[in-house]
Short mmCIF file of C-alpha atoms in Angstrom, two decimals:
data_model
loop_
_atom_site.label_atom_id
_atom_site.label_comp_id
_atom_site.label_asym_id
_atom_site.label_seq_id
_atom_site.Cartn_x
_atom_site.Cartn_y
_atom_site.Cartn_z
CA UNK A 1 129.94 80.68 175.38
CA UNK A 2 128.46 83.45 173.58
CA UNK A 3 127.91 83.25 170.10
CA UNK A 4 127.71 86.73 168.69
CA UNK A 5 130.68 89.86 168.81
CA UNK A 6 128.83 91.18 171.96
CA UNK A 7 127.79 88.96 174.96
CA UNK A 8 123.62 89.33 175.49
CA UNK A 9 121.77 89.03 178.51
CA UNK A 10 119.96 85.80 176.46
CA UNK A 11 123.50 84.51 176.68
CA UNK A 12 124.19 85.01 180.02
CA UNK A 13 120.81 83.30 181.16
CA UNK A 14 121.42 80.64 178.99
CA UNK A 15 124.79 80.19 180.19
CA UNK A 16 123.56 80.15 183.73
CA UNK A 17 119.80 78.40 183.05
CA UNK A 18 118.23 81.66 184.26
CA UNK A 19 115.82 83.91 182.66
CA UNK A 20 116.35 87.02 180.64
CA UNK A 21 113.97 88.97 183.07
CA UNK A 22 115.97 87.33 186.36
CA UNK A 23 119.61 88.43 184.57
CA UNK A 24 118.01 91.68 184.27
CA UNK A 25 117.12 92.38 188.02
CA UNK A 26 120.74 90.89 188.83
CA UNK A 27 122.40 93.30 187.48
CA UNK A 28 120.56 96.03 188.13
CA UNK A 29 120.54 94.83 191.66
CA UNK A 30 116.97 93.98 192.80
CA UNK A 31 115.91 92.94 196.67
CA UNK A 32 114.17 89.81 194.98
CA UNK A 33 117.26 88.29 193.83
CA UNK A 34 119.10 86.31 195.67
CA UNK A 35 123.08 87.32 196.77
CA UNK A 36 124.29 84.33 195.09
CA UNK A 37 122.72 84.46 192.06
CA UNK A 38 123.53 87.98 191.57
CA UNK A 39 126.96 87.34 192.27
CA UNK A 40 127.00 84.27 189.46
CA UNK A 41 125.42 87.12 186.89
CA UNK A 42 127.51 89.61 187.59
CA UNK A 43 130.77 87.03 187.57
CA UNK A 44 129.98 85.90 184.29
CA UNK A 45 128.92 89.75 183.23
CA UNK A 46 132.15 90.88 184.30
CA UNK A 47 134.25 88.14 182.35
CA UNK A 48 132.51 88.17 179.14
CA UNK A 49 132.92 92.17 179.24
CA UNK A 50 129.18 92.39 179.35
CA UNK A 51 128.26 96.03 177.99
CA UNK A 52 126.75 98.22 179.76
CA UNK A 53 129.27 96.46 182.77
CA UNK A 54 128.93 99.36 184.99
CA UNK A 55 126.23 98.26 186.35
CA UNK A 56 127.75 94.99 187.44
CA UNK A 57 130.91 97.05 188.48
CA UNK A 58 128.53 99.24 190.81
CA UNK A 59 127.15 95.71 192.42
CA UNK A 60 130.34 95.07 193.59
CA UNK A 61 132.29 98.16 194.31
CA UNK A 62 129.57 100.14 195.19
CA UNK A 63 131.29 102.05 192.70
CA UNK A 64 130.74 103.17 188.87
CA UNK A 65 134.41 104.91 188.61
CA UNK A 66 132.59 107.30 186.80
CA UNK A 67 133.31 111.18 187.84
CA UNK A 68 130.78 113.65 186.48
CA UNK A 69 131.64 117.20 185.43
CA UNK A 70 129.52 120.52 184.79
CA UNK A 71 130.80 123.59 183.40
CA UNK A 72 129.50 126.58 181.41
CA UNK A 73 131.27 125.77 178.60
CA UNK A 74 134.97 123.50 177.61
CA UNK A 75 136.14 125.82 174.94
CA UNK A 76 137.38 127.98 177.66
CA UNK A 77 140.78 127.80 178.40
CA UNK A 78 140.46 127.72 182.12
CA UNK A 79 138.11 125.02 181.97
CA UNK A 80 140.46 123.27 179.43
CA UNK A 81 143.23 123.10 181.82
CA UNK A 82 140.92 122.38 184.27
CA UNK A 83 140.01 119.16 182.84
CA UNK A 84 142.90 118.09 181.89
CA UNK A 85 144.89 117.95 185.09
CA UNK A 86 141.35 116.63 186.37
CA UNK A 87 141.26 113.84 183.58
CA UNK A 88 145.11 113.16 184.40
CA UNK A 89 144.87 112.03 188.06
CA UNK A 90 141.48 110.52 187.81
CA UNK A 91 142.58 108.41 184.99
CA UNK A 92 145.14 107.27 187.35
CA UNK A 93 142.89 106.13 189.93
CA UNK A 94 140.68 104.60 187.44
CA UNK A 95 138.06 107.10 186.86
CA UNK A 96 136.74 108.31 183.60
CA UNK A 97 135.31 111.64 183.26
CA UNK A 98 131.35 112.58 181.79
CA UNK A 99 131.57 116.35 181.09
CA UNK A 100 128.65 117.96 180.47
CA UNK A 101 128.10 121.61 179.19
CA UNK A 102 125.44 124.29 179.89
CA UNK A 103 126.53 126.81 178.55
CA UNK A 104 125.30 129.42 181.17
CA UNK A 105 121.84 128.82 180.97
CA UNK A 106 120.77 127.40 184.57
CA UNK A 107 118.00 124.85 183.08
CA UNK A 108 120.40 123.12 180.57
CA UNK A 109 122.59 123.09 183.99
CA UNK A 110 119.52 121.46 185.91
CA UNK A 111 118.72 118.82 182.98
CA UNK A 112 122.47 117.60 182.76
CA UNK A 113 122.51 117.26 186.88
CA UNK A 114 119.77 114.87 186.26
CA UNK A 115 121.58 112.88 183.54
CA UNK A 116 124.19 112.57 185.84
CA UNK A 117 122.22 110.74 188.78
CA UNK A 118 120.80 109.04 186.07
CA UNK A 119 124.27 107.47 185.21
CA UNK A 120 125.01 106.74 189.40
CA UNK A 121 128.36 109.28 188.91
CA UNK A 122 130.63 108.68 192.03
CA UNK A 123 130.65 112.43 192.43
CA UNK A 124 130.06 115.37 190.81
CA UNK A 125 132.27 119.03 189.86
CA UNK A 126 130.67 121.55 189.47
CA UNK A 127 131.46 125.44 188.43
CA UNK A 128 128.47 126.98 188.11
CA UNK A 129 126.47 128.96 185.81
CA UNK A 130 126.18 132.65 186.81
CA UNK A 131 122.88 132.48 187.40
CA UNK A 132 122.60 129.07 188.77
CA UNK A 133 118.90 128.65 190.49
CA UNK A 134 118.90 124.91 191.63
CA UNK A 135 121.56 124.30 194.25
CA UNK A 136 118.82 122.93 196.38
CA UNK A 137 119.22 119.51 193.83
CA UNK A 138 122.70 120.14 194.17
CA UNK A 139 122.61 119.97 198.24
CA UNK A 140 119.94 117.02 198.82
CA UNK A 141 122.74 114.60 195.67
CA UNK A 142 125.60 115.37 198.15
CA UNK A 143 123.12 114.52 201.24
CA UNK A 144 122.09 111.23 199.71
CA UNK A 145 125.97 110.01 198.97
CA UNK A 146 126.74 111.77 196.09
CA UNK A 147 129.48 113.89 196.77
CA UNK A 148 129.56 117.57 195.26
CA UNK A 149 132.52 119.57 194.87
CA UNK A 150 132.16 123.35 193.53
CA UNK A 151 135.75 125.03 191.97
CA UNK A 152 135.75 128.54 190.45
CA UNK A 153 132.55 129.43 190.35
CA UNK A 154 130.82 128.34 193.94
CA UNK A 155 127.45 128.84 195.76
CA UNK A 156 127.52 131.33 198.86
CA UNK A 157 126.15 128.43 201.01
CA UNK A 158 128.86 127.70 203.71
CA UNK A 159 127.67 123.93 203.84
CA UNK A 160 129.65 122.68 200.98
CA UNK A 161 132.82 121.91 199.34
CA UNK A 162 134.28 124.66 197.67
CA UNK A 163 137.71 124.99 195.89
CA UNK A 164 138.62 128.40 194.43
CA UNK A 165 141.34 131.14 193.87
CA UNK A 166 141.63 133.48 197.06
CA UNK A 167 139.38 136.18 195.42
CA UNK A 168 140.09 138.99 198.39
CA UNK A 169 143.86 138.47 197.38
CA UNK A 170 143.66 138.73 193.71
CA UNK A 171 141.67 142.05 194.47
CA UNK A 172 144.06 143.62 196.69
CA UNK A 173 147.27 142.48 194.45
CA UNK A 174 146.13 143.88 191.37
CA UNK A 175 145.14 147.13 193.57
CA UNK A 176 148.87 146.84 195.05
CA UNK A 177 150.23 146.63 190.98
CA UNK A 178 148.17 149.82 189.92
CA UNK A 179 149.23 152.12 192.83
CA UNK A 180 153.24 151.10 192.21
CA UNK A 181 152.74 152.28 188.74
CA UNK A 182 150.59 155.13 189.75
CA UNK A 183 147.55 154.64 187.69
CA UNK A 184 144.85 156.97 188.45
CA UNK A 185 142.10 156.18 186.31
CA UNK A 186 141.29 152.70 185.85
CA UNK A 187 138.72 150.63 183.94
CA UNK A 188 137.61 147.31 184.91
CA UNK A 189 136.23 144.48 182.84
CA UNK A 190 134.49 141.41 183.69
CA UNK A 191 131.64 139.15 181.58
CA UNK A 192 128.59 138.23 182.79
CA UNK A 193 129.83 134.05 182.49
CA UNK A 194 132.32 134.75 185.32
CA UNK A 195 130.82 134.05 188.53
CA UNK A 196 128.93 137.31 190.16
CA UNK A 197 130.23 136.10 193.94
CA UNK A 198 133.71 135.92 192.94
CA UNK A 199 133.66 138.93 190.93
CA UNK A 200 132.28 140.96 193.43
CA UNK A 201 134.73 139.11 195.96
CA UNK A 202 137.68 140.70 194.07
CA UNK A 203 136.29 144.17 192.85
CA UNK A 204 135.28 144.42 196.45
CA UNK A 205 138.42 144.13 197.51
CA UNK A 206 140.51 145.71 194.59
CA UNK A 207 138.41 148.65 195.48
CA UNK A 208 138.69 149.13 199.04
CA UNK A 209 142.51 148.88 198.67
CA UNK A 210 142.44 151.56 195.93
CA UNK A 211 140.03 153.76 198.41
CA UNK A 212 142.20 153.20 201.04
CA UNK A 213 145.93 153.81 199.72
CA UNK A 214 145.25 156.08 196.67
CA UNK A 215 141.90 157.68 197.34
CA UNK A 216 141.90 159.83 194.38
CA UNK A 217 142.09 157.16 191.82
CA UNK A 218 139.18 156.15 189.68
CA UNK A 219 137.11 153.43 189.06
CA UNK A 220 135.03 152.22 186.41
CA UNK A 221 133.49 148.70 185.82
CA UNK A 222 132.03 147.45 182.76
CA UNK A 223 130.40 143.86 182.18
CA UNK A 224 130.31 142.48 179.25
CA UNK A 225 128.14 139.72 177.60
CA UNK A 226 130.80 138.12 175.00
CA UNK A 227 134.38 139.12 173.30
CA UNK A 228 132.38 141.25 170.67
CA UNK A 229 130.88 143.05 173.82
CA UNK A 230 134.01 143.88 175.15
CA UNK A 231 135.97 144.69 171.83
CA UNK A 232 133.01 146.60 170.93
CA UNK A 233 133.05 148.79 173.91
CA UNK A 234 137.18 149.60 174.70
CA UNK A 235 137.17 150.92 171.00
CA UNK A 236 134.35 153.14 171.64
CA UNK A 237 135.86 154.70 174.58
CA UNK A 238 138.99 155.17 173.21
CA UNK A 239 138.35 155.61 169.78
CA UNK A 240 136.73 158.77 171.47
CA UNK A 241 140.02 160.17 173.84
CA UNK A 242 142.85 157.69 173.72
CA UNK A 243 143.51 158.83 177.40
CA UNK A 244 140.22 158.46 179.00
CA UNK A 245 141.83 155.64 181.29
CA UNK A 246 145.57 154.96 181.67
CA UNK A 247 145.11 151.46 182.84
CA UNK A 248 142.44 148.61 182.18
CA UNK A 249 142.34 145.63 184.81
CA UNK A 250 140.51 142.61 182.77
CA UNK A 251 138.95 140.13 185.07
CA UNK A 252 139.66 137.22 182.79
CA UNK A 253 141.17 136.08 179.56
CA UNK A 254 138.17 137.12 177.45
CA UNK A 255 138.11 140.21 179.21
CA UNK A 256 141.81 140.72 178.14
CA UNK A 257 141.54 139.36 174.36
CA UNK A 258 138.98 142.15 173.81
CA UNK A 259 140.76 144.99 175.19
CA UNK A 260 143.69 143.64 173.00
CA UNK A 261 142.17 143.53 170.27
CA UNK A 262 140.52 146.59 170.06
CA UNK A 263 143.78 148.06 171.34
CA UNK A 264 145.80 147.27 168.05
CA UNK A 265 142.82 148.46 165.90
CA UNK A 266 142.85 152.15 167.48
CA UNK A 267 146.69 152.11 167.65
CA UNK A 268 146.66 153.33 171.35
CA UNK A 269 149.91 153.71 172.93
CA UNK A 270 150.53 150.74 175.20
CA UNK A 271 153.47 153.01 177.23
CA UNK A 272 150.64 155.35 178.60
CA UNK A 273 147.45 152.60 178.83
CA UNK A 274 148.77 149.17 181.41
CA UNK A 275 147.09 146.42 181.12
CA UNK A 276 146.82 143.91 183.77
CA UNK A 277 145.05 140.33 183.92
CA UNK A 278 143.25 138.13 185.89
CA UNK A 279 144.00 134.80 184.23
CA UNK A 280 145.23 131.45 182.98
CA UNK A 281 148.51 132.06 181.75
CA UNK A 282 148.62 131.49 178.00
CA UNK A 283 146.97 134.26 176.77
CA UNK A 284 149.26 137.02 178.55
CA UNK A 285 152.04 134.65 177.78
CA UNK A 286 151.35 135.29 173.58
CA UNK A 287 152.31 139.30 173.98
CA UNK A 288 156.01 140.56 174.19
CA UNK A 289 156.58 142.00 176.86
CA UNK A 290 154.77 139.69 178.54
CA UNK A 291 151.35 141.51 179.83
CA UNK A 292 151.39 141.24 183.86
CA UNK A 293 148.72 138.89 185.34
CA UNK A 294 147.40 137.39 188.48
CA UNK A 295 147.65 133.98 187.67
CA UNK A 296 144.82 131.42 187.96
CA UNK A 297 146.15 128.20 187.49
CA UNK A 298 143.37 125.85 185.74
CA UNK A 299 145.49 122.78 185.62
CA UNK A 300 146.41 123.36 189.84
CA UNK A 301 142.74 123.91 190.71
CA UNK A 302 141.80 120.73 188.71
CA UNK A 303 144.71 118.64 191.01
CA UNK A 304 143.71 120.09 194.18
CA UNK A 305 139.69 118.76 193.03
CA UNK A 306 140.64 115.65 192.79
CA UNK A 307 142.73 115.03 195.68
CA UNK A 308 139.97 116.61 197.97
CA UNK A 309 137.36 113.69 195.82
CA UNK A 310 140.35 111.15 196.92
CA UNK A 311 140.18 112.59 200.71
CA UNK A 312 136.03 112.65 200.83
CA UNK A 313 136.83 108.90 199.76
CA UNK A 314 138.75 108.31 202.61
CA UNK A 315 136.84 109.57 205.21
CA UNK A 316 137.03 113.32 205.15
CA UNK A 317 133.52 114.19 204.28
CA UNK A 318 133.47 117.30 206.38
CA UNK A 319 132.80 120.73 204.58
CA UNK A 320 135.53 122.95 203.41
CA UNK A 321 136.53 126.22 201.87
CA UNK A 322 139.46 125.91 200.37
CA UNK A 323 140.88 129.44 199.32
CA UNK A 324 143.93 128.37 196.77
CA UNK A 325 147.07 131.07 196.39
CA UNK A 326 148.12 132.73 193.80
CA UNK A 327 150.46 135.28 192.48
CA UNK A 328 151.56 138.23 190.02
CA UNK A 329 153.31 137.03 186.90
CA UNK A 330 155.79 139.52 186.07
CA UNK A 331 157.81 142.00 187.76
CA UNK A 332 156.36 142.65 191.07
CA UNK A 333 157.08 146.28 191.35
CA UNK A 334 156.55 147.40 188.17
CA UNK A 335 153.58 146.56 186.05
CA UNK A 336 154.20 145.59 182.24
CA UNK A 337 152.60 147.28 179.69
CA UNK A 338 151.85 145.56 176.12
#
């Protein structure tokens, strides 16, 4: 028996007559041990709750139950409900979660991929940064075993697996909204963080229906670095002519928090200026009336993840786009304004 708090790997040699170096290899699963002796060190490992243990949980399982995660950033409340519906089922499968931020800047992205394989994750989720420049490390971890599953914000690359929102029918939806309440001049606001590909996907889209069923409506889109950015810049249009748009179509909850915000400070009058959302849920949810939104569900997205981890485990390791619904939160025929 051990005599200290913690077990050592003196203690398990001793316990076995082995040496430190040969405990060692065991567990870290070198050709030069032999199959039973790595089996009697990673026994005894496993029953004195040997620390770190993964490593003698990998030998065995060919597992580490460990599930990594990279976003931009966790104080985002997409994200948040994200993780925790992710956290939820994997927990009940065993899993623990290593999150890891970069907060948009692709080499912080690159370095915490690495520290990732470093730990052997069992697969990795990924929503990446806007300007992401190394999905080639991405593509040869998910040759080599690990498996990599993009949500929200996904490469372009067809040879993947990608979960995210049906960006085509967000677009046309909140195009649909605007023309039922006869909006003809329109501003659009997105931040740079949001992924470029699905942006595009859903301006593209809003646009072309606009074009196509109310041709002389107009369009202008903004991007924005930060909330300050977007504040900053819906008071200085209005604060100039309180009219110069009669609706503003906010391509997340930042987006919307700004425009808000800057809103109240210039006192514009909400029954001439709609607002509609791309977003979460809560934020829209805070305002009475409720503002209208296209809602992307976080906490669904993070669900539908893991099951598709659960059905790469079992077998279904082919690639897949998986385009998730969604729908307008409010009344469907008449957009609410603030």
């Amino acid at each position: 028996m051990y005599k200290n708090n913690k077990p050592t790997l003196r203690d398990i040699a001793r316990a076995l007559d082995l040496t430190v170096p040969t405990v060692s290899k065991a567990l870290r699963n070198y050709d030069e041990i032999s199959d039973k002796t790595k089996e009697s060190v990673v026994a005894l490992a496993e029953a004195w709750n040997y620390e770190p243990n993964a490593m003698a949980l990998k030998l065995r399982t060919k597992k580490t139950m460990v599930l990594g995660v990279l976003v931009s950033q966790i104080s985002n409340l997409f994200y948040e409900s994200f993780l925790s519906a992710l956290e939820e089922y994997a927990r009940s499968e065993g899993y623990t979660l290593m999150i890891l931020q970069s907060f948009g800047a692709p080499k912080e992205e690159f370095k915490n991929l690495e520290i990732l394989k470093r730990n052997d994750v069992d697969a990795v989720f990924v929503s990446l940064s806007s300007k992401s420049c190394y999905i080639s490390e991405f593509i040869q971890l998910h040759e080599m075993g690990t498996p990599i599953i993009y949500f929200n914000n996904v490469p372009k690359i067809e040879h993947c697996i990608k979960i995210t929102f049906d960006g085509v029918k967000i677009g046309q939806m909140a195009a649909r909204a605007m023309i039922i309440n006869e909006r003809k001049k329109i501003l659009s606001v997105f931040l740079n963080s949001d992924s470029v590909e699905a942006s595009d996907i859903r301006l593209q889209a809003f646009e072309e229906k606009l074009k196509k069923e109310a041709p002389l409506t107009t369009l202008k889109v903004e991007r924005c670095r930060n909330l300050e950015d977007v504040e900053q810049l819906i008071a200085s249009i209005f604060r100039k002519n309180k009219e110069s748009y009669d609706a503003v179509f906010c391509l997340n909850d930042t987006a919307l928090i700004g425009t808000i915000y800057a809103f109240k400070k210039l006192d514009v009058d909400f029954q001439k200026v709609s607002v509609l959302s791309v977003s979460n849920g809560l934020v829209p949810s805070l305002f009475n009336p409720l503002i209208t939104y296209i809602e992307t569900n976080g906490y669904k997205l993070g669900k539908r993840s893991f099951e598709r981890f659960l059905d790469y485990q079992n077998g279904n390791t082919a690639y897949s786009n998986d385009k998730m619904d969604v729908c307008l939160k409010g009344d469907r025929y008449k957009m609410v304004v603030c």
